[in-house]
XYZ file of C-alpha atoms in Angstrom:
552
model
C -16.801 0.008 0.235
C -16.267 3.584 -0.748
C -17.921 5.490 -3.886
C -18.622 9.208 -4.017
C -22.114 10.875 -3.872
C -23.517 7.852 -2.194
C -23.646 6.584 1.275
C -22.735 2.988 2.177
C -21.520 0.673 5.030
C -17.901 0.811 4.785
C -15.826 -1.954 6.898
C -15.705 0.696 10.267
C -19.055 0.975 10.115
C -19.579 -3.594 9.653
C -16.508 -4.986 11.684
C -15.105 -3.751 15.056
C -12.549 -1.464 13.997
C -9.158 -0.323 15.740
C -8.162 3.187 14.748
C -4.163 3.889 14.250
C -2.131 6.145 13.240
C 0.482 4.349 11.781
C 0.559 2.225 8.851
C 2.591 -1.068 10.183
C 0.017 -1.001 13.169
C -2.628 -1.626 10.173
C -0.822 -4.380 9.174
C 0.018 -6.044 12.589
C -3.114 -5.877 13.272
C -5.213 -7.262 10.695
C -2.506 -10.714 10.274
C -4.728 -11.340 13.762
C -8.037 -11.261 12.214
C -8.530 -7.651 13.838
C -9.920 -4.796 11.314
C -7.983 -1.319 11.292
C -7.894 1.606 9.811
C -5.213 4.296 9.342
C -6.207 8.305 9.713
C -3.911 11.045 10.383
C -2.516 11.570 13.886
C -4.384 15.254 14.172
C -7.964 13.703 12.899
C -10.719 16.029 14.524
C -12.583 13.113 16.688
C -15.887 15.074 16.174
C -15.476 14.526 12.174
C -15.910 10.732 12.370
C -19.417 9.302 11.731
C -18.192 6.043 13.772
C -16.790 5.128 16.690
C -13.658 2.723 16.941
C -13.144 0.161 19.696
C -10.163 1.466 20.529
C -7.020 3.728 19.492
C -3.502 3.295 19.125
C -1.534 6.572 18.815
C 2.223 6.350 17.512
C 4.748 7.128 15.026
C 6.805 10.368 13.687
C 10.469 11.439 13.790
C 8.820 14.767 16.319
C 9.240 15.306 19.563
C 6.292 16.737 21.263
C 7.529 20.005 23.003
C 8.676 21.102 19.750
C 7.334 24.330 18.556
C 5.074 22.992 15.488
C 5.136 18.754 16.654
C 1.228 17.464 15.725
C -0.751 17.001 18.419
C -3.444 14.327 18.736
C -7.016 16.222 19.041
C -7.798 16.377 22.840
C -11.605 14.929 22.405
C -9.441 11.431 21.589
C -9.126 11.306 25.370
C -12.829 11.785 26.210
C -13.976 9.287 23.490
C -14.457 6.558 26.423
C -12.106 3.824 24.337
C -9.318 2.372 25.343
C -6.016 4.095 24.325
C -2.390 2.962 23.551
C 0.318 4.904 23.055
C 3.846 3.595 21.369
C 6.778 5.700 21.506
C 5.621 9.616 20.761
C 2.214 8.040 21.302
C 3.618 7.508 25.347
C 4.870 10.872 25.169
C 1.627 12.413 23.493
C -0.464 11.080 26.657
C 1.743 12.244 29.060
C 1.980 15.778 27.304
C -1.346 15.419 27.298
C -1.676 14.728 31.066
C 0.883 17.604 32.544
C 3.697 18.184 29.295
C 6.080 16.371 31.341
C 8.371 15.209 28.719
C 11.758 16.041 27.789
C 14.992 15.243 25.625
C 16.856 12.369 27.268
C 20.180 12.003 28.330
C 20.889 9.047 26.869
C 18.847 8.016 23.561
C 17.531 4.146 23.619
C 17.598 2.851 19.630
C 17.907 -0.877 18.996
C 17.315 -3.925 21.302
C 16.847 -3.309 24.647
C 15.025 -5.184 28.350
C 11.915 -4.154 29.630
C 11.135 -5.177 33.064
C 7.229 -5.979 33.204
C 5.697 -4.374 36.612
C 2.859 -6.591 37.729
C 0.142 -4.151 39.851
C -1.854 -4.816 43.143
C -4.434 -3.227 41.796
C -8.290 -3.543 42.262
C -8.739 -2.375 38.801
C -8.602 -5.290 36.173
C -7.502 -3.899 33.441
C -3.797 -2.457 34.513
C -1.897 -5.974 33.777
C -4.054 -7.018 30.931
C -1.746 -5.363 28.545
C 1.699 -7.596 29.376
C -0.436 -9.982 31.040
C 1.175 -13.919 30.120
C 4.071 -12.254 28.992
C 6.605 -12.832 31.672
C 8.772 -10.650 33.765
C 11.272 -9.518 30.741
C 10.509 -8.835 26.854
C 12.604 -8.523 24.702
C 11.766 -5.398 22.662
C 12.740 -2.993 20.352
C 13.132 0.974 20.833
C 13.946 4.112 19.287
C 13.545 7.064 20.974
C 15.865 9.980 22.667
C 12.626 11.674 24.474
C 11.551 10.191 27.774
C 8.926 11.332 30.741
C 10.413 13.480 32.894
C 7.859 12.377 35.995
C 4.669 10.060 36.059
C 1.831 11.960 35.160
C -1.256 12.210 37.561
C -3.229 8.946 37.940
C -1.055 6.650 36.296
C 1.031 4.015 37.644
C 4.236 2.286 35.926
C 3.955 -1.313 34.131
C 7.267 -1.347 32.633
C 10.492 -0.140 32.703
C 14.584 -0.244 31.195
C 17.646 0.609 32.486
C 17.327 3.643 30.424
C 13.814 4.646 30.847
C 12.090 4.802 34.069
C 8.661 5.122 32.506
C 9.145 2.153 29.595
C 5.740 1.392 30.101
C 2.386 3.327 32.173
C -1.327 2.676 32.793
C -4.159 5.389 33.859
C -5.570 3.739 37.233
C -9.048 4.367 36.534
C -8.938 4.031 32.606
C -7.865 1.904 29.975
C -5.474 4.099 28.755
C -1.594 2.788 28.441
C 1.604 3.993 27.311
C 4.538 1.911 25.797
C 8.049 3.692 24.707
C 8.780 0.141 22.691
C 7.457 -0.923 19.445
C 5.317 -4.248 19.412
C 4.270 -3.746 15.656
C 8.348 -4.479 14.386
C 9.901 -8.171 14.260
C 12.575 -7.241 16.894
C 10.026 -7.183 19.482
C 9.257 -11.050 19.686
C 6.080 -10.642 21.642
C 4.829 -7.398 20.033
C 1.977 -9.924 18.341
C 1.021 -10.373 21.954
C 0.597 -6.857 23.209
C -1.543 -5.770 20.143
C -3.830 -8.863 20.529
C -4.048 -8.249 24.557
C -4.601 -4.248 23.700
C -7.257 -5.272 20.545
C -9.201 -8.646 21.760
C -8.536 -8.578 25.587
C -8.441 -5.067 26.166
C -10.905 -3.004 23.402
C -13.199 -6.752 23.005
C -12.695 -6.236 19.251
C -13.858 -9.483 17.378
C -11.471 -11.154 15.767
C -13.873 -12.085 12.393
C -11.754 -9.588 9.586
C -11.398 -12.254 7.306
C -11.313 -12.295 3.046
C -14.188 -14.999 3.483
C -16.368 -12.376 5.617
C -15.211 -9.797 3.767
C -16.702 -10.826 0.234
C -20.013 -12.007 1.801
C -20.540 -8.624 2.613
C -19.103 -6.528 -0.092
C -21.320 -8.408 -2.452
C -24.053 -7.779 -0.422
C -23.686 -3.708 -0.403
C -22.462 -3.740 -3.852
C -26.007 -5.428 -4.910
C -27.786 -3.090 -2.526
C -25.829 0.260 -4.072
C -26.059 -0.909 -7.741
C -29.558 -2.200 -7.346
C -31.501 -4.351 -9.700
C -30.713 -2.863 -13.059
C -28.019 -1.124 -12.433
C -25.047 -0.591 -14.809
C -21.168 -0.643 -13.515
C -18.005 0.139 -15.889
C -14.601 -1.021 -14.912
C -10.831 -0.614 -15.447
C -9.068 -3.676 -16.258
C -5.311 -3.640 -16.570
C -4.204 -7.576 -16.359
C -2.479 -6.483 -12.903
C -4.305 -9.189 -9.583
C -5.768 -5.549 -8.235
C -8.177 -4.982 -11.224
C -8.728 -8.589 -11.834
C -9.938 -9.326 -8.428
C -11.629 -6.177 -8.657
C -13.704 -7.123 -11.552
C -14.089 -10.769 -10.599
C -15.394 -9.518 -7.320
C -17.915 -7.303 -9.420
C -18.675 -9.988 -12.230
C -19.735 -12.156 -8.872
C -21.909 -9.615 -7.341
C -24.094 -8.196 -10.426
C -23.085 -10.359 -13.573
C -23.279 -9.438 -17.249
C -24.194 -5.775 -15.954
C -20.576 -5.488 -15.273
C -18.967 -4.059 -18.080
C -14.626 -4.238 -17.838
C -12.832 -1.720 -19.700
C -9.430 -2.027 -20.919
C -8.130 1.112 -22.248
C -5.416 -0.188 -24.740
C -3.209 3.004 -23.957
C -0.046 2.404 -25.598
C 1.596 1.870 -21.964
C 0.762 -1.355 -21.263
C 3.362 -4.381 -21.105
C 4.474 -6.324 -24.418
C 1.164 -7.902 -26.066
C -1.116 -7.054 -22.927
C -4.240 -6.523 -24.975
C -4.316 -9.688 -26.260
C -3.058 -11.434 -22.914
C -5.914 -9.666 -20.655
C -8.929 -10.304 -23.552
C -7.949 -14.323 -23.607
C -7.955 -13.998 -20.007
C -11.220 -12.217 -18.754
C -13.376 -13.891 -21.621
C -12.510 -17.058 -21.899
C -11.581 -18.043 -18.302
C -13.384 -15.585 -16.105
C -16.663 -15.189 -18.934
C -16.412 -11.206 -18.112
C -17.948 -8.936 -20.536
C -15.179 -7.221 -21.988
C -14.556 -4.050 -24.577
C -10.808 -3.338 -25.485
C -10.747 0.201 -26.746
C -7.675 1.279 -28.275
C -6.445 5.091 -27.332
C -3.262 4.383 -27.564
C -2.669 7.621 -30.308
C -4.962 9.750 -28.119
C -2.907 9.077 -25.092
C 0.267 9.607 -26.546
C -0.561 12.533 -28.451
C -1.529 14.080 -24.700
C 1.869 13.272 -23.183
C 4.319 14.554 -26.149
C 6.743 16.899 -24.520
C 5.499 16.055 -21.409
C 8.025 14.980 -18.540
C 7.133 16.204 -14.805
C 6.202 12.666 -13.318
C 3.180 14.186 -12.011
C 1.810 15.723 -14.925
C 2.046 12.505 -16.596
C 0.257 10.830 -13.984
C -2.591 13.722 -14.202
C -2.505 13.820 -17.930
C -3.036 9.254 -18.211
C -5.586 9.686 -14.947
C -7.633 12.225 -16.969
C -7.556 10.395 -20.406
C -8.165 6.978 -18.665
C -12.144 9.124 -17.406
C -12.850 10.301 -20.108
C -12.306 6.905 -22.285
C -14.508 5.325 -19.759
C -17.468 7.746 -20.587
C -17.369 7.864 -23.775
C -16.920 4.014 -23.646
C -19.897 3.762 -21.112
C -22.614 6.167 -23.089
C -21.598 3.124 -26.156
C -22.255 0.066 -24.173
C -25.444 1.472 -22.868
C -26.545 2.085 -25.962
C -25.380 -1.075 -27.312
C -27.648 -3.002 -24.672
C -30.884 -0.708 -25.347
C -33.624 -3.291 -25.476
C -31.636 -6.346 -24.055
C -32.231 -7.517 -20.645
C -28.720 -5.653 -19.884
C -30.764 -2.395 -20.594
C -30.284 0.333 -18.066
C -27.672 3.535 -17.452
C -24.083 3.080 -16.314
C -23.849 4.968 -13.468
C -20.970 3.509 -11.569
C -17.284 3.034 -12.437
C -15.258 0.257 -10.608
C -11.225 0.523 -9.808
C -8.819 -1.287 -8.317
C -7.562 1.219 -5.734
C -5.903 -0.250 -2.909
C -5.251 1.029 1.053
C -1.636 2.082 0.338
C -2.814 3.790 -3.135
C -4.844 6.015 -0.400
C -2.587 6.753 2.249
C 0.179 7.500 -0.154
C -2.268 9.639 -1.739
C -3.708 11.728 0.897
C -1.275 14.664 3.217
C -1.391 14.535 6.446
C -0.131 17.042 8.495
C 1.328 14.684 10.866
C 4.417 11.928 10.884
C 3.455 10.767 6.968
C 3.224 13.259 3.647
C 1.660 12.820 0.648
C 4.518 10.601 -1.745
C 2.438 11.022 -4.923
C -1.038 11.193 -6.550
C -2.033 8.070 -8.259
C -4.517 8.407 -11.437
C -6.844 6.558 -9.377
C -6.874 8.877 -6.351
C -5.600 12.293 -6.547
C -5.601 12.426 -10.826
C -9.626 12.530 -10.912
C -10.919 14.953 -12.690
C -13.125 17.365 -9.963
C -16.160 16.461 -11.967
C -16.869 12.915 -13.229
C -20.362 12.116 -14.827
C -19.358 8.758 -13.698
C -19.982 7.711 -9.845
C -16.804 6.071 -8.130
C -16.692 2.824 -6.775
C -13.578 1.521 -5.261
C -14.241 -2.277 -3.661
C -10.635 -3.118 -2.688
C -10.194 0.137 -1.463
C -9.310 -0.719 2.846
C -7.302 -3.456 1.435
C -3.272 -4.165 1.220
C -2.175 -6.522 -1.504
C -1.562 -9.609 0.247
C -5.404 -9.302 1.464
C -6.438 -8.956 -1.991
C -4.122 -12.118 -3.156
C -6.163 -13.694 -0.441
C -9.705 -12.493 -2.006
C -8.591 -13.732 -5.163
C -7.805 -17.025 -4.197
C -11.393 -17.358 -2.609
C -13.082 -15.949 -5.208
C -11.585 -18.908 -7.270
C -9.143 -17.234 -9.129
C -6.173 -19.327 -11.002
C -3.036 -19.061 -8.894
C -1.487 -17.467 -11.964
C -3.727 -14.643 -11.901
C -3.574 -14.428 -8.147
C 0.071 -13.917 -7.936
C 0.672 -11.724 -11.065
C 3.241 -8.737 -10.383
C 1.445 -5.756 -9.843
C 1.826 -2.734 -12.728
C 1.231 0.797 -12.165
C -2.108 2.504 -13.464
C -0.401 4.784 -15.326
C 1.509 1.719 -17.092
C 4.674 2.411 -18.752
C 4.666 6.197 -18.004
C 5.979 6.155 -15.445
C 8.922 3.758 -16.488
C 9.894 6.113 -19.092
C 12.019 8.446 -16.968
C 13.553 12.046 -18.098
C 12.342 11.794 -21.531
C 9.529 11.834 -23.859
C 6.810 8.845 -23.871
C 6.285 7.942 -27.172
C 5.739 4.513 -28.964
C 9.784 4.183 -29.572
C 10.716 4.546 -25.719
C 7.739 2.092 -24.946
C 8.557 -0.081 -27.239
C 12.031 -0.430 -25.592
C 11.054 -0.495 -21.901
C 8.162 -3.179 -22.985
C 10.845 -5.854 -25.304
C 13.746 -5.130 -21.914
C 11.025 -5.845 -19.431
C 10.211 -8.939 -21.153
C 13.341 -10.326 -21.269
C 13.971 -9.356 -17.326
C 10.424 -11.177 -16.289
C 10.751 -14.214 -18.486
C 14.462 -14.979 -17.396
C 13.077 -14.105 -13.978
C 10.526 -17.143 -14.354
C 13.120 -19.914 -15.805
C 15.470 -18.848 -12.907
C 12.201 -20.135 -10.594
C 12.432 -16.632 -9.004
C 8.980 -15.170 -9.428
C 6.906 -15.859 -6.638
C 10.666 -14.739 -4.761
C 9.962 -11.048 -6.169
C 7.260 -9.061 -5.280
C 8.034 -6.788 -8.339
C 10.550 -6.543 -10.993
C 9.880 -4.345 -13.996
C 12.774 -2.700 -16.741
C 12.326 1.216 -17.423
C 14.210 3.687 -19.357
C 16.638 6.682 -17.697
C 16.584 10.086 -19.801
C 20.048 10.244 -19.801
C 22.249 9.189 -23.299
C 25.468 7.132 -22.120
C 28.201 6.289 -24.453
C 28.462 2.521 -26.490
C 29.560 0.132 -28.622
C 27.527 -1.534 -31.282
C 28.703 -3.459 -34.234
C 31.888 -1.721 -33.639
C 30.885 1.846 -33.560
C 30.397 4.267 -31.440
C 26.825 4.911 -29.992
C 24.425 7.553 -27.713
C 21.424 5.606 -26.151
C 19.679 6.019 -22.772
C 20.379 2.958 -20.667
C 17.657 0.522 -19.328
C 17.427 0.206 -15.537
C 16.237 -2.960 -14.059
C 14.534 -2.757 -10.629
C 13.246 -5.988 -8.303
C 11.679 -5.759 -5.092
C 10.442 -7.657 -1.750
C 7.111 -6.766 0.557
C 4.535 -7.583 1.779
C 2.092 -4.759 2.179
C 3.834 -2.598 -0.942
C 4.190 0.436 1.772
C 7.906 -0.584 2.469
C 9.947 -2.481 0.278
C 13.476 -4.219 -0.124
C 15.670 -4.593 -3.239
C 16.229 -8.464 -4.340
C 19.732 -10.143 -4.444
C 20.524 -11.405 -7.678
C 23.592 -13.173 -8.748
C 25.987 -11.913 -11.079
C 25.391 -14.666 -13.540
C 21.992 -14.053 -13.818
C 22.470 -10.494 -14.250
C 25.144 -10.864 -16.819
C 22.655 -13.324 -18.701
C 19.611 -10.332 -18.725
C 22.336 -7.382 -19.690
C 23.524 -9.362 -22.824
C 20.119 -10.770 -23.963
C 18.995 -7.125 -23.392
C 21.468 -5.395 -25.167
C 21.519 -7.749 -28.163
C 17.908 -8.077 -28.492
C 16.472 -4.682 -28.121
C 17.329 -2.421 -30.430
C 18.434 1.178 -28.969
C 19.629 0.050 -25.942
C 23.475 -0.139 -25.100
C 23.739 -0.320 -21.660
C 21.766 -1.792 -18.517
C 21.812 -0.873 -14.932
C 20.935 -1.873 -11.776
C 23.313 0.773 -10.018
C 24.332 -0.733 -6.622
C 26.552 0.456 -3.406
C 27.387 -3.223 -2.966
C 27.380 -5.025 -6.292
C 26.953 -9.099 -6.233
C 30.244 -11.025 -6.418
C 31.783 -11.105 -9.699
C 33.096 -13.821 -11.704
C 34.906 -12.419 -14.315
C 31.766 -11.702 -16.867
C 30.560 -7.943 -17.248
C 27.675 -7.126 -14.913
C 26.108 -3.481 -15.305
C 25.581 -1.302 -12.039
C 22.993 -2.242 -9.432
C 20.215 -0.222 -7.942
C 19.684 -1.385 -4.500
C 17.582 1.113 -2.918
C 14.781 0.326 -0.661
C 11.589 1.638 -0.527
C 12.064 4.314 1.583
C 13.702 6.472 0.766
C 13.050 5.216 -2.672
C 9.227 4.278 -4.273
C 8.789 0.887 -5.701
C 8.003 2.813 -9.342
C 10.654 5.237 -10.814
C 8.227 7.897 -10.694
């Protein structure tokens, strides 16, 4: 669990933990039951305050003799763990061990044969990593670097037609090097290697579980909080904050105090939705506070997407103090008596690794109000439960924590709510009213179609820009509504969903006649669904990347 000013067993420090570089190796990983965690490929080994079982170096578009390519720190090498490298990973440990890497002459992208190499070795661990995997995987590459020799020490457990050095082993250490991917579904086995690399290899336990994981975050969130102690909480009627303050009602009861911050961006009669929700079926303690005028007041004029998201993050604080110093006082004298020291959010793994620059393979994509939109000085202390979690792990807490399965598989919505679906123009209660009646209509035709547990998430916004229409036969200047759906599973890459023309043609019309100010709805698309003669708008189908899941 991570909060600020304090210090407190986080899951590296509680499970055996496999340190990566790459955020599908994260993934891969933990669908075994093995925890990981994700830091930049140029972390300074001496900055840790743990030690992982093992590392797995990979990733980025670089190649490694380049002038400015990152580098992994050397001390990685000296940190007695096992080591694998995948693709520049390979190449990092054999730049590493004698720079003997170079641009190939053939490049090696798609499907491809590697030939396993079985040893005669009196070490045990060079075959453990393709061990029960046969004498030919099928795999999946992409590279145009390959070794130019063997470095010193190693031997050769794989190879292509292509590439010589496919796959390597240090003799005396259990250090390997692969030039395929196992973390991608083209690589059949790639499940395989990781497990042999994580259990077999590192002897990382295989116990990362939801069920294990709540036993203990309850545990070190009674142990931080203490006895008496007082935590706030943003609620938002999206599964992250609901789990989040389900987790928290579980671990300290009525001194759990959730927050919604009425805003003026949330979704069409949210309030009311989210205060039927946490009081009557979850028995939270819950204060609805509306700011909607204060927040829109703060974002007239403004449009820079990350001024906006600065401008909500910085609002949503300082409602929650104010709002805290009341409900303390409120309970003076009451067995809930005590100071509200903590505030609970929702922040998820992705939320922090989109957040945070590295100077490596991955750059910072945005701030979110919850990360990078703090205010440098909070009289509030952060406490972020769901933090080292991807959103199918917290669907997964939810459901043990005995959450409805309406609740559990709720579309996810953005903590700065509708401002960021209010594109190239001014948020103000007219634009949200539009993007909140359209995004209605999308969702609830989206549920009679039986297509919402299909969609990871769908959402209308509104595009700055006027386009020309008819109404009532006259001519008319509104800015169009753009509908966006999505597929994923972990929310860092993402698909666009394959609707049928009918069903668009049904949302456009029901849109356009029953929302006033809108004339026109996209969904701009390369490759538009088959037509059949009725009026479809244009189709977004960009994936995420190079396109987010939000607009902004």
């Amino acid at each position: 669990m991570h909060v600020n000013g304090e210090t407190t067993a986080e899951p590296h420090q509680v499970f055996d933990t496999i340190l990566v570089s790459v955020f599908a190796l994260v993934r891969r990983l933990r669908e075994i039951n093995v925890y990981s965690e994700m830091l930049a490929c140029t972390q300074k080994i001496a900055q840790l305050s743990w030690k992982p079982r093992g590392i797995i170096l990979s990733g980025g578009p670089y190649s490694v003799y380049e002038e400015h390519a990152p580098h992994v720190d050397p001390a990685v090498f000296d940190l007695d763990v096992p080591i694998l490298g995948i693709c520049y990973g390979l190449q990092e440990i054999a730049w590493h061990h004698g720079r003997n890497v170079l641009a190939g002459e053939k490049k090696e992208y798609g499907n491809a044969i590697v030939n396993v190499q079985h040893l005669e070795d009196k070490n045990s661990h060079v075959n453990k990593l393709l061990h029960g995997l046969g004498n030919n995987l099928k795999v999946w590459m992409s590279h145009g670097d390959k070794l130019s020799h063997l470095p010193a020490s190693f031997s050769t457990i794989a190879t292509t037609e292509n590439a010589p050095y496919a796959g390597i082993v240090h003799v005396e250490k259990p250090c390997f090097g692969i030039q395929f991917h196992p973390e991608v579904t083209h690589t059949p086995d790639g499940t395989n290697v990781l497990r042999n690399f994580a259990v077999n290899i590192c002897k990382a336990s295989q116990n990362w579980t939801m069920e294990e994981f709540v036993s203990k975050e309850i545990s070190r969130i009674r142990a931080l909080v203490g006895e008496k102690g007082q935590v706030v909480g943003a609620v938002s009627g999206g599964v992250d904050s609901t789990v989040a303050a389900k987790l928290m009602h579980e671990a300290i009861g009525d001194r759990f105090h959730a927050v919604l911050v009425n805003n003026g961006l949330l979704r069409l009669n949210e309030a009311e939705s989210v205060h039927q929700t946490l009081t009557r079926h979850l028995g939270i303690n819950l204060t609805v506070v509306d700011a909607s005028d204060r927040f829109l007041a703060d974002l007239k004029g403004v449009l820079d997407p990350e001024k906006k998201r600065k401008t909500i993050g910085r609002n949503f604080i300082e409602v929650f103090q104010e709002t805290a110093k009341r409900i303390a006082a409120d309970a003076a004298g009451s067995p809930q008596a005590g100071g509200i020291e903590w505030l609970l959010q929702g922040t998820l793994y992705p939320d922090v690794i989109e957040s945070i620059s590295f100077k490596g393979p991955s750059a910072s994509i945005k701030s979110h109000h919850n990360v990078g939109g703090l205010p440098a000085v909070m009289h509030l202390k952060l406490i972020e439960p769901l933090r080292e979690l991807f959103k199918d792990e917290v669907r997964e807490l939810g459901t043990s924590l005995g959450l409805p399965e309406e609740l559990v598989w709720r579309q996810p919505f953005p903590g700065p709510g509708l401002g960021v679906r209010v594109v190239g123009i001014e948020v103000n209660r007219s634009t949200c009213r539009i993007v909140q009646e359209a995004d209605a209509i999308f969702i609830e035709e989206i549920r009679k179609a039986g297509l919402y547990r299909k969609i990871s998430q769908a959402y209308a916004s509104l595009l700055g820009v006027p386009v020309v229409g008819v109404t009532g036969d006259k001519r008319v200047h509104a800015c169009p509504v753009v509908l966006r759906a999505v597929t994923t599973t972990d929310y860092m890459t993402a698909d666009w969903f394959s609707f049928d023309s009918e069903f668009f043609a049904k949302v456009s019309t029901r849109i356009t006649n029953e929302v006033d100010g809108v004339c026109r709805v996209f969904y701009d698309s390369k490759n538009p669904p088959a037509f059949t003669g009725k009026r479809v708008d244009r189709i977004i189908v960009t994936s995420k990347p190079p396109g987010t899941i939000e607009m902004e």
